PDB file of C-alpha atoms in Angstrom:
ATOM      1  CA  MET A   1       0.000   0.000   0.000  1.00  0.00           C
ATOM      2  CA  ALA A   2       2.892   2.359   0.723  1.00  0.00           C
ATOM      3  CA  THR A   3       4.156   1.972  -2.847  1.00  0.00           C
ATOM      4  CA  SER A   4       0.809   3.089  -4.305  1.00  0.00           C
ATOM      5  CA  LYS A   5       1.134   6.451  -2.522  1.00  0.00           C
ATOM      6  CA  ARG A   6       4.585   7.234  -3.885  1.00  0.00           C
ATOM      7  CA  PRO A   7       3.550   8.165  -7.451  1.00  0.00           C
ATOM      8  CA  LEU A   8       0.897  10.498  -6.049  1.00  0.00           C
ATOM      9  CA  GLN A   9       3.380  12.018  -3.590  1.00  0.00           C
ATOM     10  CA  ARG A  10       5.883  12.575  -6.407  1.00  0.00           C
ATOM     11  CA  LEU A  11       3.195  14.213  -8.540  1.00  0.00           C
ATOM     12  CA  LEU A  12       2.090  16.504  -5.711  1.00  0.00           C
ATOM     13  CA  SER A  13       5.702  17.443  -4.946  1.00  0.00           C
ATOM     14  CA  ARG A  14       6.252  18.297  -8.602  1.00  0.00           C
ATOM     15  CA  VAL A  15       3.092  20.443  -8.672  1.00  0.00           C
ATOM     16  CA  CYS A  16       4.301  22.261  -5.540  1.00  0.00           C
ATOM     17  CA  ARG A  17       7.741  22.913  -7.065  1.00  0.00           C
ATOM     18  CA  GLU A  18       6.201  24.171 -10.312  1.00  0.00           C
ATOM     19  CA  THR A  19       3.811  26.431  -8.421  1.00  0.00           C
ATOM     20  CA  ARG A  20       6.665  27.940  -6.409  1.00  0.00           C
ATOM     21  CA  ARG A  21       8.624  28.487  -9.628  1.00  0.00           C
ATOM     22  CA  THR A  22       5.625  30.035 -11.420  1.00  0.00           C
ATOM     23  CA  TYR A  23       4.634  32.394  -8.624  1.00  0.00           C
ATOM     24  CA  GLY A  24       8.127  33.310  -7.469  1.00  0.00           C
ATOM     25  CA  VAL A  25       7.927  31.776  -4.004  1.00  0.00           C
ATOM     26  CA  ARG A  26      11.053  29.842  -3.212  1.00  0.00           C
ATOM     27  CA  PRO A  27      12.315  28.405   0.025  1.00  0.00           C
ATOM     28  CA  GLN A  28      15.128  30.460   1.543  1.00  0.00           C
ATOM     29  CA  GLY A  29      18.637  29.118   1.037  1.00  0.00           C
ATOM     30  CA  HIS A  30      20.794  27.584   3.772  1.00  0.00           C
ATOM     31  CA  GLY A  31      22.385  30.112   6.081  1.00  0.00           C
ATOM     32  CA  HIS A  32      19.658  32.671   5.424  1.00  0.00           C
ATOM     33  CA  ASP A  33      17.523  33.659   8.416  1.00  0.00           C
ATOM     34  CA  PRO A  34      14.051  34.304   6.951  1.00  0.00           C
ATOM     35  CA  SER A  35      11.403  36.157   8.897  1.00  0.00           C
ATOM     36  CA  PHE A  36       8.843  34.015  10.653  1.00  0.00           C
ATOM     37  CA  SER A  37       6.246  35.205   8.120  1.00  0.00           C
ATOM     38  CA  GLN A  38       8.409  34.054   5.206  1.00  0.00           C
ATOM     39  CA  HIS A  39       8.982  30.741   6.974  1.00  0.00           C
ATOM     40  CA  LEU A  40       5.198  30.242   7.298  1.00  0.00           C
ATOM     41  CA  ILE A  41       4.631  31.210   3.653  1.00  0.00           C
ATOM     42  CA  ASN A  42       7.258  28.678   2.581  1.00  0.00           C
ATOM     43  CA  LEU A  43       5.653  25.966   4.719  1.00  0.00           C
ATOM     44  CA  GLU A  44       2.229  26.639   3.257  1.00  0.00           C
ATOM     45  CA  TYR A  45       3.526  26.506  -0.318  1.00  0.00           C
ATOM     46  CA  GLU A  46       5.316  23.261   0.407  1.00  0.00           C
ATOM     47  CA  TYR A  47       2.552  21.432   2.282  1.00  0.00           C
ATOM     48  CA  SER A  48      -0.719  22.949   1.087  1.00  0.00           C
ATOM     49  CA  ALA A  49      -2.651  22.761  -2.166  1.00  0.00           C
ATOM     50  CA  HIS A  50      -2.292  25.819  -4.390  1.00  0.00           C
ATOM     51  CA  ASN A  51      -5.904  26.653  -5.127  1.00  0.00           C
ATOM     52  CA  TYR A  52      -5.341  30.283  -4.037  1.00  0.00           C
ATOM     53  CA  HIS A  53      -2.441  32.643  -4.638  1.00  0.00           C
ATOM     54  CA  PRO A  54      -2.519  34.855  -1.552  1.00  0.00           C
ATOM     55  CA  VAL A  55      -0.791  38.159  -0.989  1.00  0.00           C
ATOM     56  CA  PRO A  56       2.529  37.389   0.753  1.00  0.00           C
ATOM     57  CA  ILE A  57       1.478  38.774   4.140  1.00  0.00           C
ATOM     58  CA  VAL A  58       0.842  36.527   7.156  1.00  0.00           C
ATOM     59  CA  PHE A  59      -1.797  37.548   9.671  1.00  0.00           C
ATOM     60  CA  SER A  60      -1.400  36.377  13.253  1.00  0.00           C
ATOM     61  CA  LYS A  61      -3.957  38.486  15.150  1.00  0.00           C
ATOM     62  CA  ALA A  62      -6.708  40.981  14.431  1.00  0.00           C
ATOM     63  CA  LYS A  63      -9.077  43.370  16.185  1.00  0.00           C
ATOM     64  CA  GLY A  64     -11.734  45.413  14.410  1.00  0.00           C
ATOM     65  CA  SER A  65     -10.324  46.459  11.034  1.00  0.00           C
ATOM     66  CA  CYS A  66      -6.668  46.127  12.135  1.00  0.00           C
ATOM     67  CA  ILE A  67      -4.525  43.064  11.494  1.00  0.00           C
ATOM     68  CA  TRP A  68      -0.955  42.314  12.608  1.00  0.00           C
ATOM     69  CA  ASP A  69       1.646  39.962  11.193  1.00  0.00           C
ATOM     70  CA  PRO A  70       3.990  37.874  13.390  1.00  0.00           C
ATOM     71  CA  GLU A  71       6.638  40.615  13.192  1.00  0.00           C
ATOM     72  CA  GLY A  72       4.235  43.199  14.645  1.00  0.00           C
ATOM     73  CA  ASN A  73       3.510  45.131  11.431  1.00  0.00           C
ATOM     74  CA  LYS A  74      -0.016  46.576  11.416  1.00  0.00           C
ATOM     75  CA  TYR A  75      -2.366  46.506   8.402  1.00  0.00           C
ATOM     76  CA  LEU A  76      -5.881  47.772   7.716  1.00  0.00           C
ATOM     77  CA  ASP A  77      -8.196  45.027   6.466  1.00  0.00           C
ATOM     78  CA  PHE A  78     -10.126  46.437   3.526  1.00  0.00           C
ATOM     79  CA  LEU A  79     -11.006  42.938   2.258  1.00  0.00           C
ATOM     80  CA  SER A  80     -12.900  41.726   5.360  1.00  0.00           C
ATOM     81  CA  ALA A  81     -12.523  38.113   4.214  1.00  0.00           C
ATOM     82  CA  TYR A  82     -14.777  38.841   1.240  1.00  0.00           C
ATOM     83  CA  SER A  83     -17.354  40.315   3.665  1.00  0.00           C
ATOM     84  CA  ALA A  84     -17.330  37.292   6.016  1.00  0.00           C
ATOM     85  CA  VAL A  85     -16.022  39.607   8.752  1.00  0.00           C
ATOM     86  CA  ASN A  86     -17.552  42.902   7.679  1.00  0.00           C
ATOM     87  CA  GLN A  87     -18.441  43.499  11.333  1.00  0.00           C
ATOM     88  CA  GLY A  88     -14.701  43.550  12.103  1.00  0.00           C
ATOM     89  CA  HIS A  89     -12.360  40.947  13.541  1.00  0.00           C
ATOM     90  CA  CYS A  90     -13.074  39.696  17.071  1.00  0.00           C
ATOM     91  CA  HIS A  91     -16.137  41.906  17.582  1.00  0.00           C
ATOM     92  CA  PRO A  92     -16.715  41.854  21.379  1.00  0.00           C
ATOM     93  CA  ARG A  93     -20.451  41.061  21.247  1.00  0.00           C
ATOM     94  CA  ILE A  94     -19.969  38.304  18.688  1.00  0.00           C
ATOM     95  CA  MET A  95     -17.043  36.819  20.627  1.00  0.00           C
ATOM     96  CA  LYS A  96     -19.130  36.865  23.826  1.00  0.00           C
ATOM     97  CA  ALA A  97     -22.049  35.118  22.098  1.00  0.00           C
ATOM     98  CA  LEU A  98     -19.698  32.504  20.583  1.00  0.00           C
ATOM     99  CA  GLN A  99     -18.078  31.824  23.955  1.00  0.00           C
ATOM    100  CA  GLU A 100     -21.431  31.523  25.735  1.00  0.00           C
ATOM    101  CA  GLN A 101     -22.795  29.136  23.113  1.00  0.00           C
ATOM    102  CA  ALA A 102     -19.599  27.048  22.983  1.00  0.00           C
ATOM    103  CA  GLU A 103     -19.851  26.518  26.735  1.00  0.00           C
ATOM    104  CA  LYS A 104     -23.424  25.195  26.362  1.00  0.00           C
ATOM    105  CA  LEU A 105     -23.534  23.307  23.070  1.00  0.00           C
ATOM    106  CA  THR A 106     -20.829  23.359  20.424  1.00  0.00           C
ATOM    107  CA  LEU A 107     -22.726  21.909  17.475  1.00  0.00           C
ATOM    108  CA  SER A 108     -26.166  20.528  16.877  1.00  0.00           C
ATOM    109  CA  SER A 109     -26.994  19.035  13.518  1.00  0.00           C
ATOM    110  CA  ARG A 110     -30.436  19.401  12.015  1.00  0.00           C
ATOM    111  CA  ALA A 111     -30.995  15.737  12.933  1.00  0.00           C
ATOM    112  CA  PHE A 112     -32.133  17.062  16.330  1.00  0.00           C
ATOM    113  CA  TYR A 113     -34.010  20.115  17.530  1.00  0.00           C
ATOM    114  CA  ASN A 114     -32.167  22.661  19.640  1.00  0.00           C
ATOM    115  CA  ASP A 115     -33.240  25.606  21.760  1.00  0.00           C
ATOM    116  CA  ARG A 116     -31.644  28.373  19.638  1.00  0.00           C
ATOM    117  CA  PHE A 117     -32.471  27.754  15.990  1.00  0.00           C
ATOM    118  CA  PRO A 118     -36.305  27.990  16.128  1.00  0.00           C
ATOM    119  CA  VAL A 119     -36.132  31.452  17.707  1.00  0.00           C
ATOM    120  CA  PHE A 120     -33.521  32.539  15.141  1.00  0.00           C
ATOM    121  CA  ALA A 121     -35.612  31.165  12.244  1.00  0.00           C
ATOM    122  CA  GLU A 122     -38.667  33.061  13.476  1.00  0.00           C
ATOM    123  CA  HIS A 123     -36.616  36.259  13.756  1.00  0.00           C
ATOM    124  CA  LEU A 124     -35.245  35.899  10.200  1.00  0.00           C
ATOM    125  CA  THR A 125     -38.615  35.176   8.602  1.00  0.00           C
ATOM    126  CA  ASN A 126     -40.159  38.175  10.361  1.00  0.00           C
ATOM    127  CA  MET A 127     -37.238  40.429   9.450  1.00  0.00           C
ATOM    128  CA  PHE A 128     -37.167  39.540   5.740  1.00  0.00           C
ATOM    129  CA  GLY A 129     -40.814  38.667   5.148  1.00  0.00           C
ATOM    130  CA  TYR A 130     -40.234  35.077   4.043  1.00  0.00           C
ATOM    131  CA  ASP A 131     -42.362  32.089   5.025  1.00  0.00           C
ATOM    132  CA  MET A 132     -39.410  29.854   5.947  1.00  0.00           C
ATOM    133  CA  VAL A 133     -35.621  29.751   6.073  1.00  0.00           C
ATOM    134  CA  LEU A 134     -33.234  26.978   5.063  1.00  0.00           C
ATOM    135  CA  PRO A 135     -29.947  27.151   7.010  1.00  0.00           C
ATOM    136  CA  MET A 136     -26.738  26.296   5.176  1.00  0.00           C
ATOM    137  CA  ASN A 137     -23.156  25.842   6.341  1.00  0.00           C
ATOM    138  CA  THR A 138     -21.482  27.451   3.336  1.00  0.00           C
ATOM    139  CA  GLY A 139     -22.147  29.616   0.321  1.00  0.00           C
ATOM    140  CA  ALA A 140     -21.465  26.579  -1.862  1.00  0.00           C
ATOM    141  CA  GLU A 141     -24.427  24.780  -0.282  1.00  0.00           C
ATOM    142  CA  GLY A 142     -26.530  27.842  -1.017  1.00  0.00           C
ATOM    143  CA  VAL A 143     -25.463  27.743  -4.672  1.00  0.00           C
ATOM    144  CA  GLU A 144     -26.201  24.011  -4.883  1.00  0.00           C
ATOM    145  CA  THR A 145     -29.681  24.612  -3.443  1.00  0.00           C
ATOM    146  CA  ALA A 146     -30.236  27.478  -5.877  1.00  0.00           C
ATOM    147  CA  LEU A 147     -29.300  25.142  -8.746  1.00  0.00           C
ATOM    148  CA  LYS A 148     -31.821  22.571  -7.530  1.00  0.00           C
ATOM    149  CA  LEU A 149     -34.507  25.263  -7.311  1.00  0.00           C
ATOM    150  CA  ALA A 150     -33.634  26.498 -10.784  1.00  0.00           C
ATOM    151  CA  ARG A 151     -33.877  22.970 -12.194  1.00  0.00           C
ATOM    152  CA  LYS A 152     -37.249  22.381 -10.566  1.00  0.00           C
ATOM    153  CA  TRP A 153     -38.872  25.782 -11.194  1.00  0.00           C
ATOM    154  CA  GLY A 154     -36.563  27.287 -13.807  1.00  0.00           C
ATOM    155  CA  TYR A 155     -39.285  27.401 -16.441  1.00  0.00           C
ATOM    156  CA  GLU A 156     -41.013  30.153 -14.449  1.00  0.00           C
ATOM    157  CA  LYS A 157     -37.960  32.428 -14.389  1.00  0.00           C
ATOM    158  CA  LYS A 158     -35.551  32.443 -17.293  1.00  0.00           C
ATOM    159  CA  LYS A 159     -32.507  34.244 -15.807  1.00  0.00           C
ATOM    160  CA  ILE A 160     -30.141  33.611 -12.901  1.00  0.00           C
ATOM    161  CA  PRO A 161     -28.335  36.811 -11.770  1.00  0.00           C
ATOM    162  CA  ILE A 162     -24.800  35.460 -12.147  1.00  0.00           C
ATOM    163  CA  ASP A 163     -23.153  38.870 -11.934  1.00  0.00           C
ATOM    164  CA  GLU A 164     -24.722  39.469  -8.512  1.00  0.00           C
ATOM    165  CA  ALA A 165     -23.673  36.111  -7.033  1.00  0.00           C
ATOM    166  CA  SER A 166     -20.612  35.423  -4.893  1.00  0.00           C
ATOM    167  CA  SER A 167     -19.534  32.160  -3.335  1.00  0.00           C
ATOM    168  CA  SER A 168     -16.605  29.817  -2.863  1.00  0.00           C
ATOM    169  CA  LYS A 169     -14.565  27.881  -5.387  1.00  0.00           C
ATOM    170  CA  GLN A 170     -16.920  24.919  -5.711  1.00  0.00           C
ATOM    171  CA  LEU A 171     -17.224  23.481  -9.212  1.00  0.00           C
ATOM    172  CA  SER A 172     -20.846  24.529  -9.593  1.00  0.00           C
ATOM    173  CA  THR A 173     -19.985  28.049  -8.457  1.00  0.00           C
ATOM    174  CA  ILE A 174     -17.076  28.311 -10.872  1.00  0.00           C
ATOM    175  CA  ILE A 175     -19.292  27.123 -13.737  1.00  0.00           C
ATOM    176  CA  LEU A 176     -21.977  29.660 -12.840  1.00  0.00           C
ATOM    177  CA  ALA A 177     -19.451  32.480 -12.634  1.00  0.00           C
ATOM    178  CA  MET A 178     -17.778  31.739 -15.980  1.00  0.00           C
ATOM    179  CA  GLU A 179     -18.329  34.286 -18.695  1.00  0.00           C
ATOM    180  CA  ILE A 180     -19.208  32.842 -22.073  1.00  0.00           C
ATOM    181  CA  ALA A 181     -16.989  34.195 -24.849  1.00  0.00           C
TER     182      ALA A 181
END
């Protein structure tokens, strides 16, 4: 079984080397004392898939709209994790709510009822004027559900607003976001 992994490991190592060569990220030579940030960047390029090409800045802590790297340099976060943290990093009220909930119940699947979701669902439906809500874990799940709805009732509406959509790098999302030449 160990021999069957070796061709795959060699292929992945080659892909990693080619990616480093293509994007200019190379491990530091012997005798060079790289910053801790550069060390972490090198580790990620060596041991992680290259589905993103991030800006070569490492974040180690954040508060509000400020972010710091391991060397103590301060940055302003204008990206907000593609609006996932548009309320700011480590917002005190959100952190308090997360801590309180984590001390009671970390995760409850929809296979069981819990004491928080029904109240939240009622609040959302009242706020937005919908009859029901369907909770999802990720934007990709939302896109998949939208595709199912479009397949079932697509004859009633002929256009999906692709240019207004945003989600992760799931195959269905990439296909939806592609522009046709």
